[in-house]
């Protein structure tokens, strides 16, 4: 890349979010958005972001945030997910400069029943803004795609107003992502709902842009969460191009006016991803493939060192030899991190997301 991105801080917030997305479009690149569940996975993202000079999005689902804070913490009134997500964000604010990583902080799907989670995060975010003069999170997602579009967009407009006061970005969803997301099972949803209509994108764009230009749209083009055997998922990225062309014409806008988000990135072909980027995708969500890579790091380590992992004492070198240096979590969890980081490196390269700084 010839042009370089200059950003004021390691956590990409406020205007720097828009600047990064504009840069991504100009370079035909997209940012990976990685679901994290622990400091181990957050640190792995930061290390790859620094190593590749790639801007990466760290995101937490409602369940991922609860796990981050600890599963034994009560999640009544979403407190576990609120406190867990805040804790993850504070960790990233503290460590991103040390890594030299440039990352955004985002929360994933929030259906209406999860809006109290977002309310709690915005309360915490406003408090953080008062103290630090900057937002705690770069952006949140509100996913009311199950609802009539009028209800979806009306609620999103309310949240965009509140978030705009802190310069935050909102991600919305139009059309349904198949598979499962945060406890919502979309595996049997009518297939027509998996393809967003250009008129829906135009409706959302018109309403939201009256409030702020800081929004992104997860439009459905056949995407599904999870990884399935070949032939089960048919992506139609041209759906995105049709929406872009429709908006350019209807509102007299330049080429690819919308910032699109590609959900269900795992298991997608290089061609579908490249086409999505051509049609204005600037964020690609990847969870399942990285879950596998993290686990596979442990699996390979176990296969390789099986004889040293059957008890505290006794291995192929002798019945009395201790195995502490094999079952220490810093050894095998590090293998998970290495597997995760290696896969994330491949993903960044596939998204043309490296050497940005
Ligand atoms: O879209 C996602 C998170 O919102 C991730 O989807 P995958 O797990 O299919 O990569
Ligand atoms: O919604 C999809 C993401 O993969 C998050 O999944 P999760 O709710 O299991 O954390
Ligand atoms: Zn959804
Ligand atoms: Zn998703």
Coordinates of C-alpha atoms and ligand atoms in Angstrom, one line a residue:
X1 CA 0.0 0.0 0.0
X2 CA 1.3 3.4 -0.9
X3 CA -1.0 5.6 1.3
X4 CA -0.7 5.1 5.0
X5 CA -3.3 5.6 7.7
X6 CA -2.5 7.9 10.5
X7 CA -4.6 7.6 13.6
X8 CA -4.3 9.7 16.8
X9 CA -4.6 6.8 19.3
X10 CA -4.3 3.0 19.5
X11 CA -7.9 2.4 20.2
X12 CA -9.7 3.7 17.1
X13 CA -12.6 5.9 18.3
X14 CA -14.9 8.7 17.1
X15 CA -13.9 10.3 13.9
X16 CA -11.0 7.9 13.5
X17 CA -13.5 5.1 12.9
X18 CA -15.0 6.9 9.9
X19 CA -11.5 7.7 8.7
X20 CA -10.4 4.1 8.9
X21 CA -13.5 2.9 7.0
X22 CA -12.9 5.5 4.3
X23 CA -9.3 4.4 4.1
X24 CA -10.4 0.7 3.9
X25 CA -12.7 1.5 0.9
X26 CA -10.0 3.5 -0.9
X27 CA -7.6 0.5 -0.5
X28 CA -10.1 -2.3 -1.3
X29 CA -9.6 -3.7 2.1
X30 CA -11.9 -4.8 5.0
X31 CA -11.2 -5.0 8.7
X32 CA -11.6 -8.4 10.4
X33 CA -14.0 -8.2 13.4
X34 CA -13.0 -10.9 15.8
X35 CA -15.2 -12.2 18.6
X36 CA -13.1 -12.4 21.8
X37 CA -14.0 -14.1 25.0
X38 CA -10.9 -13.7 27.2
X39 CA -7.7 -11.6 27.7
X40 CA -6.0 -14.5 25.9
X41 CA -8.0 -14.0 22.7
X42 CA -7.9 -10.2 23.1
X43 CA -4.1 -10.2 23.4
X44 CA -3.8 -12.5 20.4
X45 CA -5.8 -10.0 18.3
X46 CA -3.6 -7.1 19.5
X47 CA -0.4 -8.9 18.8
X48 CA -1.5 -9.7 15.2
X49 CA -2.7 -6.1 14.7
X50 CA 0.7 -4.8 15.8
X51 CA 2.7 -7.4 13.9
X52 CA 0.9 -6.8 10.6
X53 CA 0.2 -3.0 11.1
X54 CA -3.4 -3.9 10.5
X55 CA -6.4 -2.2 12.0
X56 CA -8.6 -4.9 13.6
X57 CA -12.0 -4.9 15.3
X58 CA -12.2 -6.6 18.7
X59 CA -15.9 -7.4 19.4
X60 CA -17.8 -9.1 22.2
X61 CA -21.1 -10.9 21.9
X62 CA -23.5 -10.8 24.9
X63 CA -22.4 -14.3 25.8
X64 CA -18.7 -13.6 25.1
X65 CA -18.8 -10.5 27.3
X66 CA -20.4 -12.6 30.2
X67 CA -17.6 -15.2 29.7
X68 CA -14.9 -12.5 29.8
X69 CA -16.1 -11.3 33.2
X70 CA -16.5 -14.9 34.4
X71 CA -19.4 -17.4 34.1
X72 CA -20.0 -17.5 37.8
X73 CA -20.9 -13.8 37.9
X74 CA -24.7 -13.4 37.8
X75 CA -26.1 -12.2 34.5
X76 CA -29.4 -11.1 35.9
X77 CA -30.3 -7.7 34.4
X78 CA -27.4 -8.3 32.0
X79 CA -24.9 -7.2 34.7
X80 CA -22.4 -10.0 33.9
X81 CA -22.4 -9.0 30.2
X82 CA -22.2 -5.3 31.0
X83 CA -19.4 -5.6 33.5
X84 CA -17.6 -8.2 31.3
X85 CA -17.6 -6.0 28.2
X86 CA -16.5 -3.0 30.2
X87 CA -13.7 -5.0 31.7
X88 CA -12.6 -6.2 28.2
X89 CA -12.7 -2.7 26.9
X90 CA -10.6 -1.3 29.8
X91 CA -8.1 -4.1 29.3
X92 CA -7.7 -3.2 25.6
X93 CA -7.5 0.6 26.4
X94 CA -4.7 -0.3 28.8
X95 CA -2.7 -2.7 26.6
X96 CA -3.2 -1.6 23.0
X97 CA -0.5 1.1 23.2
X98 CA 1.9 -1.4 24.8
X99 CA 1.4 -3.8 21.9
X100 CA 1.5 -0.9 19.4
X101 CA -1.8 -2.2 18.0
X102 CA -4.6 -0.2 16.4
X103 CA -7.9 -1.7 17.2
X104 CA -11.6 -0.8 17.4
X105 CA -13.8 -1.9 20.3
X106 CA -17.3 -3.1 19.3
X107 CA -20.2 -5.2 20.6
X108 CA -21.9 -7.8 18.4
X109 CA -25.6 -8.7 17.8
X110 CA -28.1 -7.2 20.3
X111 CA -31.7 -8.2 19.6
X112 CA -34.4 -6.3 21.4
X113 CA -34.3 -8.5 24.5
X114 CA -30.5 -7.6 24.7
X115 CA -31.0 -3.8 24.5
X116 CA -30.7 -3.4 28.3
X117 CA -27.1 -4.7 27.8
X118 CA -26.5 -1.8 25.3
X119 CA -28.2 0.6 27.7
X120 CA -25.8 -0.5 30.5
X121 CA -22.8 -0.1 28.1
X122 CA -23.9 3.3 27.1
X123 CA -24.3 4.4 30.7
X124 CA -20.8 3.1 31.4
X125 CA -19.6 4.7 28.1
X126 CA -21.0 8.1 29.0
X127 CA -19.3 8.0 32.4
X128 CA -16.1 7.1 30.7
X129 CA -16.6 9.9 28.3
X130 CA -17.1 12.4 31.1
X131 CA -13.8 11.3 32.7
X132 CA -11.6 10.8 29.6
X133 CA -13.2 12.9 26.9
X134 CA -13.4 9.9 24.6
X135 CA -15.8 6.9 24.2
X136 CA -15.1 3.6 25.8
X137 CA -16.3 1.7 22.7
X138 CA -15.9 2.6 19.1
X139 CA -19.3 1.2 18.2
X140 CA -22.2 -1.1 19.1
X141 CA -24.4 -3.3 17.0
X142 CA -28.2 -3.3 17.3
X143 CA -29.8 -6.2 15.5
X144 CA -33.5 -5.8 15.1
X145 CA -33.6 -7.6 11.8
X146 CA -36.3 -10.0 13.0
X147 CA -38.7 -7.0 13.3
X148 CA -40.6 -4.9 10.7
X149 CA -38.1 -2.5 9.2
X150 CA -40.0 0.6 10.5
X151 CA -39.6 -0.7 14.1
X152 CA -36.0 -1.7 13.5
X153 CA -34.9 1.7 12.1
X154 CA -37.0 3.8 14.6
X155 CA -35.2 2.2 17.5
X156 CA -31.8 2.3 15.8
X157 CA -32.3 6.1 15.2
X158 CA -32.9 6.6 18.9
X159 CA -29.7 4.8 19.8
X160 CA -27.7 6.6 17.0
X161 CA -28.8 9.9 18.6
X162 CA -27.5 8.9 22.0
X163 CA -24.3 7.5 20.6
X164 CA -23.7 10.4 18.3
X165 CA -23.2 12.7 21.3
X166 CA -20.0 10.7 21.9
X167 CA -19.0 10.4 18.3
X168 CA -19.8 6.6 18.3
X169 CA -20.7 4.5 15.3
X170 CA -23.8 2.2 15.1
X171 CA -24.0 -1.1 13.2
X172 CA -27.5 -2.2 12.2
X173 CA -28.8 -5.3 10.5
X174 CA -31.2 -5.6 7.6
X175 CA -32.3 -9.1 6.6
X176 CA -31.5 -12.1 8.7
X177 CA -28.1 -13.8 9.2
X178 CA -28.8 -17.6 9.1
X179 CA -27.5 -20.0 11.7
X180 CA -27.4 -19.1 15.4
X181 CA -26.5 -15.8 17.0
X182 CA -26.5 -15.0 20.7
X183 CA -29.1 -17.6 21.5
X184 CA -31.4 -16.6 18.5
X185 CA -31.8 -19.6 16.3
X186 CA -32.2 -18.6 12.7
X187 CA -31.5 -22.1 11.2
X188 CA -35.0 -22.5 9.7
X189 CA -35.7 -19.0 8.7
X190 CA -37.4 -18.5 5.3
X191 CA -34.6 -18.1 2.7
X192 CA -36.0 -14.9 1.2
X193 CA -35.3 -13.1 4.4
X194 CA -31.6 -14.0 4.0
X195 CA -31.4 -11.5 1.1
X196 CA -31.8 -7.8 1.9
X197 CA -33.7 -5.7 -0.6
X198 CA -32.1 -2.4 -2.0
X199 CA -35.3 -0.6 -1.0
X200 CA -34.7 -1.6 2.7
X201 CA -31.1 -0.3 2.5
X202 CA -32.4 2.9 1.0
X203 CA -35.0 3.3 3.8
X204 CA -32.5 2.8 6.5
X205 CA -29.9 5.0 4.9
X206 CA -32.3 7.9 4.5
X207 CA -33.5 7.8 8.1
X208 CA -30.1 7.2 9.8
X209 CA -28.1 9.7 7.7
X210 CA -30.4 12.5 8.9
X211 CA -28.9 11.9 12.4
X212 CA -25.3 11.0 11.7
X213 CA -23.0 9.5 9.0
X214 CA -21.5 7.2 11.6
X215 CA -23.4 3.9 10.8
X216 CA -22.7 0.7 9.1
X217 CA -25.2 -1.8 7.7
X218 CA -25.0 -5.6 8.0
X219 CA -27.1 -6.5 5.0
X220 CA -27.9 -10.2 4.4
X221 CA -26.8 -11.8 1.2
X222 CA -27.1 -15.4 2.2
X223 CA -24.7 -15.2 5.1
X224 CA -24.8 -17.8 7.8
X225 CA -23.1 -18.0 11.2
X226 CA -20.9 -21.1 11.6
X227 CA -19.1 -23.4 9.2
X228 CA -21.0 -26.1 7.2
X229 CA -20.1 -28.7 4.7
X230 CA -19.7 -27.3 1.1
X231 CA -22.9 -26.5 -0.8
X232 CA -25.0 -25.6 2.2
X233 CA -24.4 -21.8 2.0
X234 CA -24.9 -19.8 -1.1
X235 CA -23.7 -16.2 -0.9
X236 CA -24.9 -13.6 -3.4
X237 CA -22.6 -10.6 -2.9
X238 CA -24.2 -8.9 -5.9
X239 CA -27.1 -8.2 -3.6
X240 CA -24.7 -5.6 -2.0
X241 CA -23.8 -4.1 -5.4
X242 CA -27.5 -3.8 -6.3
X243 CA -28.1 -1.8 -3.1
X244 CA -25.1 0.4 -3.6
X245 CA -26.2 1.2 -7.2
X246 CA -29.8 1.8 -6.1
X247 CA -28.6 4.3 -3.4
X248 CA -26.2 6.1 -5.7
X249 CA -29.0 6.6 -8.1
X250 CA -31.8 7.4 -5.7
X251 CA -29.9 9.9 -3.6
X252 CA -27.3 11.1 -6.2
X253 CA -24.4 9.7 -4.1
X254 CA -20.9 8.6 -5.2
X255 CA -19.9 5.0 -5.9
X256 CA -20.5 2.5 -3.0
X257 CA -22.0 5.0 -0.6
X258 CA -22.8 2.4 2.2
X259 CA -20.3 0.8 4.6
X260 CA -21.4 -2.8 4.6
X261 CA -20.7 -5.5 7.3
X262 CA -20.2 -9.1 6.2
X263 CA -21.5 -11.4 9.0
X264 CA -20.6 -15.1 9.0
X265 CA -17.2 -14.6 7.5
X266 CA -16.0 -18.1 8.6
X267 CA -15.8 -20.7 5.9
X268 CA -16.5 -18.1 3.1
X269 CA -14.6 -18.4 -0.2
X270 CA -11.9 -15.9 -1.1
X271 CA -14.0 -15.0 -4.2
X272 CA -17.1 -14.1 -2.2
X273 CA -15.0 -12.1 0.3
X274 CA -13.2 -10.2 -2.5
X275 CA -16.6 -9.5 -4.2
X276 CA -18.1 -8.2 -1.0
X277 CA -15.1 -5.8 -0.6
X278 CA -15.7 -4.7 -4.2
X279 CA -19.3 -3.9 -3.3
X280 CA -18.4 -1.8 -0.2
X281 CA -17.8 -4.3 2.7
X282 CA -15.4 -2.7 5.2
X283 CA -15.9 -5.1 8.1
X284 CA -15.9 -8.9 8.0
X285 CA -17.0 -10.8 11.1
X286 CA -15.0 -13.9 11.9
X287 CA -15.7 -16.1 14.9
X288 CA -16.1 -19.8 14.2
X289 CA -12.9 -20.2 12.1
X290 CA -10.9 -18.6 15.0
X291 CA -12.7 -20.7 17.6
X292 CA -11.4 -23.8 15.7
X293 CA -7.9 -22.4 15.3
X294 CA -7.7 -21.7 19.0
X295 CA -8.8 -25.2 19.9
X296 CA -6.7 -26.8 17.1
X297 CA -3.6 -25.2 18.7
X298 CA -4.3 -27.2 21.8
X299 CA -5.3 -30.3 19.9
X300 CA -2.1 -30.4 18.0
X301 CA 0.0 -29.8 21.1
X302 CA -1.8 -32.6 22.9
X303 CA -1.3 -35.0 19.9
X304 CA 2.4 -34.0 19.8
X305 CA 3.0 -34.4 23.6
X306 CA 0.4 -37.0 24.5
X307 CA 2.9 -39.0 26.5
X308 CA 3.7 -36.0 28.7
X309 CA 0.1 -35.1 29.4
X310 CA -1.4 -38.2 31.1
X311 CA -0.5 -37.4 34.7
X312 CA 1.5 -35.1 36.8
X313 CA 4.4 -37.5 37.0
X314 CA 5.7 -40.0 34.4
X315 CA 6.4 -39.6 30.7
X316 CA 8.3 -41.4 27.9
X317 CA 11.5 -40.2 29.6
X318 CA 10.9 -42.0 32.8
X319 CA 8.2 -43.0 35.3
X320 CA 9.4 -40.4 37.9
X321 CA 9.8 -37.4 35.6
X322 CA 7.4 -34.5 36.4
X323 CA 5.2 -33.0 33.6
X324 CA 4.7 -29.5 35.0
X325 CA 6.2 -27.8 32.0
X326 CA 3.6 -29.5 29.7
X327 CA 0.4 -28.9 31.6
X328 CA 1.1 -25.4 32.8
X329 CA -1.7 -23.4 31.1
X330 CA 0.8 -20.9 29.9
X331 CA 2.2 -23.7 27.7
X332 CA -0.9 -25.2 26.2
X333 CA -3.0 -22.0 26.1
X334 CA -0.1 -20.3 24.3
X335 CA -0.5 -23.0 21.7
X336 CA -4.1 -22.0 21.4
X337 CA -3.0 -18.4 21.0
X338 CA -0.5 -19.3 18.3
X339 CA -3.1 -21.3 16.3
X340 CA -5.5 -18.3 16.6
X341 CA -2.9 -15.7 15.7
X342 CA -1.7 -17.7 12.7
X343 CA -5.3 -18.0 11.3
X344 CA -6.0 -14.4 12.0
X345 CA -2.8 -13.5 10.1
X346 CA -4.2 -15.4 7.1
X347 CA -7.5 -13.7 7.4
X348 CA -5.9 -10.2 7.5
X349 CA -4.0 -11.0 4.3
X350 CA -7.1 -12.3 2.6
X351 CA -8.9 -9.0 3.5
X352 CA -5.9 -7.0 2.2
X353 CA -5.7 -5.6 5.8
X354 CA -2.0 -5.2 6.5
X355 CA 0.7 -2.6 6.3
X356 CA -1.9 0.2 6.9
X357 CA 0.4 2.2 9.2
Ligands
LIG1 O1 -21.0 -12.9 12.2 C1 -20.3 -13.3 13.1 C2 -20.4 -12.6 14.4 O2 -21.4 -11.6 14.4 C3 -19.3 -14.4 13.0 O3 -19.8 -15.4 12.1 P1 -18.9 -16.7 11.9 O4 -18.8 -17.4 13.2 O5 -19.6 -17.5 10.9 O6 -17.5 -16.3 11.4
LIG2 O1 -23.4 -14.1 16.5 C1 -22.4 -14.7 16.2 C2 -21.1 -14.7 16.9 O2 -20.4 -15.8 16.4 C3 -21.3 -14.7 18.4 O3 -21.6 -15.9 18.9 P1 -22.0 -16.2 20.5 O4 -23.3 -15.6 20.7 O5 -22.0 -17.7 20.5 O6 -20.8 -15.6 21.3
LIG3 ZN1 -29.4 -10.9 13.0
LIG4 ZN1 -23.0 -12.0 13.1

